Amino acid sequence: EVQLVQSGAEVKKPGDSLKISCKGSGYNFIAYWIAWVRQMPGKGLEWMGTIYPADSDTRYSPSFQGQVTISADKSISTAYLQWSSLQASDTAMYYCARLEVYSHTALGYWGQGTLVTVSS
Amino acid sequence: QSVLTQPPSASGTPGQRVTISCSGSSSNIGGYSVSWYQQLPGTAPKLLIHTSNQRPSGVPARFSGSKSGTSASLAISGLQSEDEADYYCATWDDSLNAVLFGGGTKLTVL
């Protein structure tokens, strides 16, 4: 069974750093792109970027370039999303998802989401 | 304001057929296939349609997708109460060089 399990909810202060994780299982982790998607409270979905774990090829959406860092450790089948200095506007639910091979926008399996709250 | 325009809300009664539109341009829907997602309250999104009109395994046949020109549509036939959710379209945009989601449509089953 394909599963993506994300790390737990985080409460941070503005200026803090943070790294959240997404562990894949039940499939060949290195063979599929992993995407990160943001959902701010009460708002829609936003595609942040993708990573190919086999070689860590990473693509960022222009809105998120320079704002976050996406990485992966293929040895432990885990992708990461990190911030060096959080802002209150980073408060959101963050999902990781597996990009299916048959479409450049088909996210077929999703993690449960990681809620990040940034507040002073 | 999303580049991909969806109606903010839609509604129908059980058994009805409802359609949700997603309007774009030649740089996105006009040149690329569309995916559709369903997000039930408090849960992660679920892929309903890919490549504009293909259903992943396990998605009921009453969900269908289509694309014409710079617009795409998701149709739900035999509406059920459990279909009450938010629905999002997604596609690539080559002028923004990014994958875009529509703003989402909240479907209410009356």
PDB file of C-alpha atoms in Angstrom, chain A:
ATOM      1  CA  GLU A   1       0.000   0.000   0.000  1.00  0.00           C
ATOM      2  CA  VAL A   2       1.377   3.380  -1.010  1.00  0.00           C
ATOM      3  CA  GLN A   3       1.640   5.728   1.955  1.00  0.00           C
ATOM      4  CA  LEU A   4       3.039   9.170   2.575  1.00  0.00           C
ATOM      5  CA  VAL A   5       3.332   9.943   6.275  1.00  0.00           C
ATOM      6  CA  GLN A   6       4.104  13.488   7.291  1.00  0.00           C
ATOM      7  CA  SER A   7       5.606  14.816  10.489  1.00  0.00           C
ATOM      8  CA  GLY A   8       3.406  16.293  13.184  1.00  0.00           C
ATOM      9  CA  ALA A   9       1.980  19.738  13.724  1.00  0.00           C
ATOM     10  CA  GLU A  10       4.376  22.546  14.587  1.00  0.00           C
ATOM     11  CA  VAL A  11       3.955  25.786  16.508  1.00  0.00           C
ATOM     12  CA  LYS A  12       6.760  28.249  15.897  1.00  0.00           C
ATOM     13  CA  LYS A  13       7.627  31.890  16.421  1.00  0.00           C
ATOM     14  CA  PRO A  14       8.418  34.377  13.656  1.00  0.00           C
ATOM     15  CA  GLY A  15      12.066  34.067  12.709  1.00  0.00           C
ATOM     16  CA  ASP A  16      12.321  30.406  13.701  1.00  0.00           C
ATOM     17  CA  SER A  17      13.600  27.785  11.295  1.00  0.00           C
ATOM     18  CA  LEU A  18      11.649  24.622  10.529  1.00  0.00           C
ATOM     19  CA  LYS A  19      11.974  21.403   8.542  1.00  0.00           C
ATOM     20  CA  ILE A  20       8.977  19.135   8.032  1.00  0.00           C
ATOM     21  CA  SER A  21       9.117  15.683   6.551  1.00  0.00           C
ATOM     22  CA  CYS A  22       7.222  13.270   4.334  1.00  0.00           C
ATOM     23  CA  LYS A  23       8.136   9.579   4.429  1.00  0.00           C
ATOM     24  CA  GLY A  24       7.082   7.366   1.565  1.00  0.00           C
ATOM     25  CA  SER A  25       6.477   3.643   1.727  1.00  0.00           C
ATOM     26  CA  GLY A  26       4.900   0.885  -0.299  1.00  0.00           C
ATOM     27  CA  TYR A  27       6.498   1.928  -3.584  1.00  0.00           C
ATOM     28  CA  ASN A  28       9.852   2.738  -5.178  1.00  0.00           C
ATOM     29  CA  PHE A  29      10.355   6.141  -3.575  1.00  0.00           C
ATOM     30  CA  ILE A  30      13.098   7.309  -5.927  1.00  0.00           C
ATOM     31  CA  ALA A  31      11.039   6.733  -9.058  1.00  0.00           C
ATOM     32  CA  TYR A  32       8.335   9.339  -8.482  1.00  0.00           C
ATOM     33  CA  TRP A  33       8.406  13.106  -8.092  1.00  0.00           C
ATOM     34  CA  ILE A  34       7.134  14.398  -4.750  1.00  0.00           C
ATOM     35  CA  ALA A  35       5.238  17.682  -4.677  1.00  0.00           C
ATOM     36  CA  TRP A  36       4.558  20.045  -1.790  1.00  0.00           C
ATOM     37  CA  VAL A  37       1.242  21.894  -1.678  1.00  0.00           C
ATOM     38  CA  ARG A  38       0.276  24.743   0.651  1.00  0.00           C
ATOM     39  CA  GLN A  39      -3.213  25.460   1.918  1.00  0.00           C
ATOM     40  CA  MET A  40      -3.567  28.596   3.993  1.00  0.00           C
ATOM     41  CA  PRO A  41      -6.450  28.723   6.491  1.00  0.00           C
ATOM     42  CA  GLY A  42      -9.769  28.777   4.665  1.00  0.00           C
ATOM     43  CA  LYS A  43      -8.046  29.122   1.292  1.00  0.00           C
ATOM     44  CA  GLY A  44      -7.293  27.057  -1.794  1.00  0.00           C
ATOM     45  CA  LEU A  45      -4.420  24.852  -2.847  1.00  0.00           C
ATOM     46  CA  GLU A  46      -1.058  26.220  -4.003  1.00  0.00           C
ATOM     47  CA  TRP A  47       1.627  24.156  -5.725  1.00  0.00           C
ATOM     48  CA  MET A  48       4.960  24.955  -4.110  1.00  0.00           C
ATOM     49  CA  GLY A  49       7.386  22.741  -5.950  1.00  0.00           C
ATOM     50  CA  THR A  50       8.548  19.231  -6.679  1.00  0.00           C
ATOM     51  CA  ILE A  51      11.578  17.028  -6.144  1.00  0.00           C
ATOM     52  CA  TYR A  52      12.769  13.867  -7.856  1.00  0.00           C
ATOM     53  CA  PRO A  53      14.345  11.816  -5.058  1.00  0.00           C
ATOM     54  CA  ALA A  54      16.568   9.770  -7.369  1.00  0.00           C
ATOM     55  CA  ASP A  55      18.797  12.755  -8.113  1.00  0.00           C
ATOM     56  CA  SER A  56      17.230  15.550  -6.007  1.00  0.00           C
ATOM     57  CA  ASP A  57      16.283  17.516  -9.120  1.00  0.00           C
ATOM     58  CA  THR A  58      14.076  20.246  -7.645  1.00  0.00           C
ATOM     59  CA  ARG A  59      11.628  22.612  -9.316  1.00  0.00           C
ATOM     60  CA  TYR A  60      10.054  25.531  -7.488  1.00  0.00           C
ATOM     61  CA  SER A  61       6.950  27.489  -8.369  1.00  0.00           C
ATOM     62  CA  PRO A  62       8.000  31.125  -8.889  1.00  0.00           C
ATOM     63  CA  SER A  63       5.943  32.250  -5.887  1.00  0.00           C
ATOM     64  CA  PHE A  64       7.922  30.001  -3.573  1.00  0.00           C
ATOM     65  CA  GLN A  65      11.404  30.217  -5.093  1.00  0.00           C
ATOM     66  CA  GLY A  66      13.769  31.514  -2.437  1.00  0.00           C
ATOM     67  CA  GLN A  67      11.124  31.242   0.278  1.00  0.00           C
ATOM     68  CA  VAL A  68      11.467  27.543   1.066  1.00  0.00           C
ATOM     69  CA  THR A  69      13.864  24.694   0.401  1.00  0.00           C
ATOM     70  CA  ILE A  70      12.733  21.281  -0.803  1.00  0.00           C
ATOM     71  CA  SER A  71      15.077  18.351  -0.309  1.00  0.00           C
ATOM     72  CA  ALA A  72      15.056  14.575  -0.082  1.00  0.00           C
ATOM     73  CA  ASP A  73      17.033  11.740   1.473  1.00  0.00           C
ATOM     74  CA  LYS A  74      16.510   8.736  -0.737  1.00  0.00           C
ATOM     75  CA  SER A  75      18.265   6.443   1.737  1.00  0.00           C
ATOM     76  CA  ILE A  76      15.324   6.838   4.116  1.00  0.00           C
ATOM     77  CA  SER A  77      12.609   7.530   1.523  1.00  0.00           C
ATOM     78  CA  THR A  78      11.885  10.952   2.943  1.00  0.00           C
ATOM     79  CA  ALA A  79      11.256  14.353   1.420  1.00  0.00           C
ATOM     80  CA  TYR A  80      11.537  17.606   3.308  1.00  0.00           C
ATOM     81  CA  LEU A  81      10.246  21.152   3.223  1.00  0.00           C
ATOM     82  CA  GLN A  82      12.146  23.743   5.192  1.00  0.00           C
ATOM     83  CA  TRP A  83      12.165  27.387   6.114  1.00  0.00           C
ATOM     84  CA  SER A  84      15.125  29.383   7.418  1.00  0.00           C
ATOM     85  CA  SER A  85      13.057  32.187   8.909  1.00  0.00           C
ATOM     86  CA  LEU A  86       9.325  31.686   9.355  1.00  0.00           C
ATOM     87  CA  GLN A  87       6.784  34.463   9.047  1.00  0.00           C
ATOM     88  CA  ALA A  88       3.222  34.600  10.303  1.00  0.00           C
ATOM     89  CA  SER A  89       2.091  34.306   6.692  1.00  0.00           C
ATOM     90  CA  ASP A  90       3.621  30.816   6.559  1.00  0.00           C
ATOM     91  CA  THR A  91       0.811  29.589   8.816  1.00  0.00           C
ATOM     92  CA  ALA A  92      -0.853  26.893   6.747  1.00  0.00           C
ATOM     93  CA  MET A  93      -1.427  23.216   6.188  1.00  0.00           C
ATOM     94  CA  TYR A  94       1.310  21.687   4.072  1.00  0.00           C
ATOM     95  CA  TYR A  95       0.756  18.512   2.088  1.00  0.00           C
ATOM     96  CA  CYS A  96       3.204  16.299   0.300  1.00  0.00           C
ATOM     97  CA  ALA A  97       1.932  14.194  -2.579  1.00  0.00           C
ATOM     98  CA  ARG A  98       3.248  11.759  -5.175  1.00  0.00           C
ATOM     99  CA  LEU A  99       3.186  12.932  -8.775  1.00  0.00           C
ATOM    100  CA  GLU A 100       1.939  10.161 -11.022  1.00  0.00           C
ATOM    101  CA  VAL A 101       3.844   9.272 -14.172  1.00  0.00           C
ATOM    102  CA  TYR A 102       0.841   9.659 -16.454  1.00  0.00           C
ATOM    103  CA  SER A 103       0.358  13.396 -15.918  1.00  0.00           C
ATOM    104  CA  HIS A 104       2.406  16.410 -14.901  1.00  0.00           C
ATOM    105  CA  THR A 105      -0.326  17.575 -12.514  1.00  0.00           C
ATOM    106  CA  ALA A 106      -1.771  14.315 -11.182  1.00  0.00           C
ATOM    107  CA  LEU A 107      -1.033  13.911  -7.487  1.00  0.00           C
ATOM    108  CA  GLY A 108      -2.295  10.422  -6.859  1.00  0.00           C
ATOM    109  CA  TYR A 109      -1.280   9.862  -3.232  1.00  0.00           C
ATOM    110  CA  TRP A 110      -1.223  12.458  -0.489  1.00  0.00           C
ATOM    111  CA  GLY A 111       0.191  12.730   2.980  1.00  0.00           C
ATOM    112  CA  GLN A 112      -2.131  13.587   5.850  1.00  0.00           C
ATOM    113  CA  GLY A 113      -0.812  17.146   6.024  1.00  0.00           C
ATOM    114  CA  THR A 114       1.348  19.036   8.499  1.00  0.00           C
ATOM    115  CA  LEU A 115      -0.174  22.076  10.162  1.00  0.00           C
ATOM    116  CA  VAL A 116       2.369  24.827  10.709  1.00  0.00           C
ATOM    117  CA  THR A 117       1.348  27.682  12.989  1.00  0.00           C
ATOM    118  CA  VAL A 118       3.613  30.727  13.248  1.00  0.00           C
ATOM    119  CA  SER A 119       2.692  33.115  16.013  1.00  0.00           C
ATOM    120  CA  SER A 120       4.449  35.361  18.445  1.00  0.00           C
TER     121      SER A 120
END
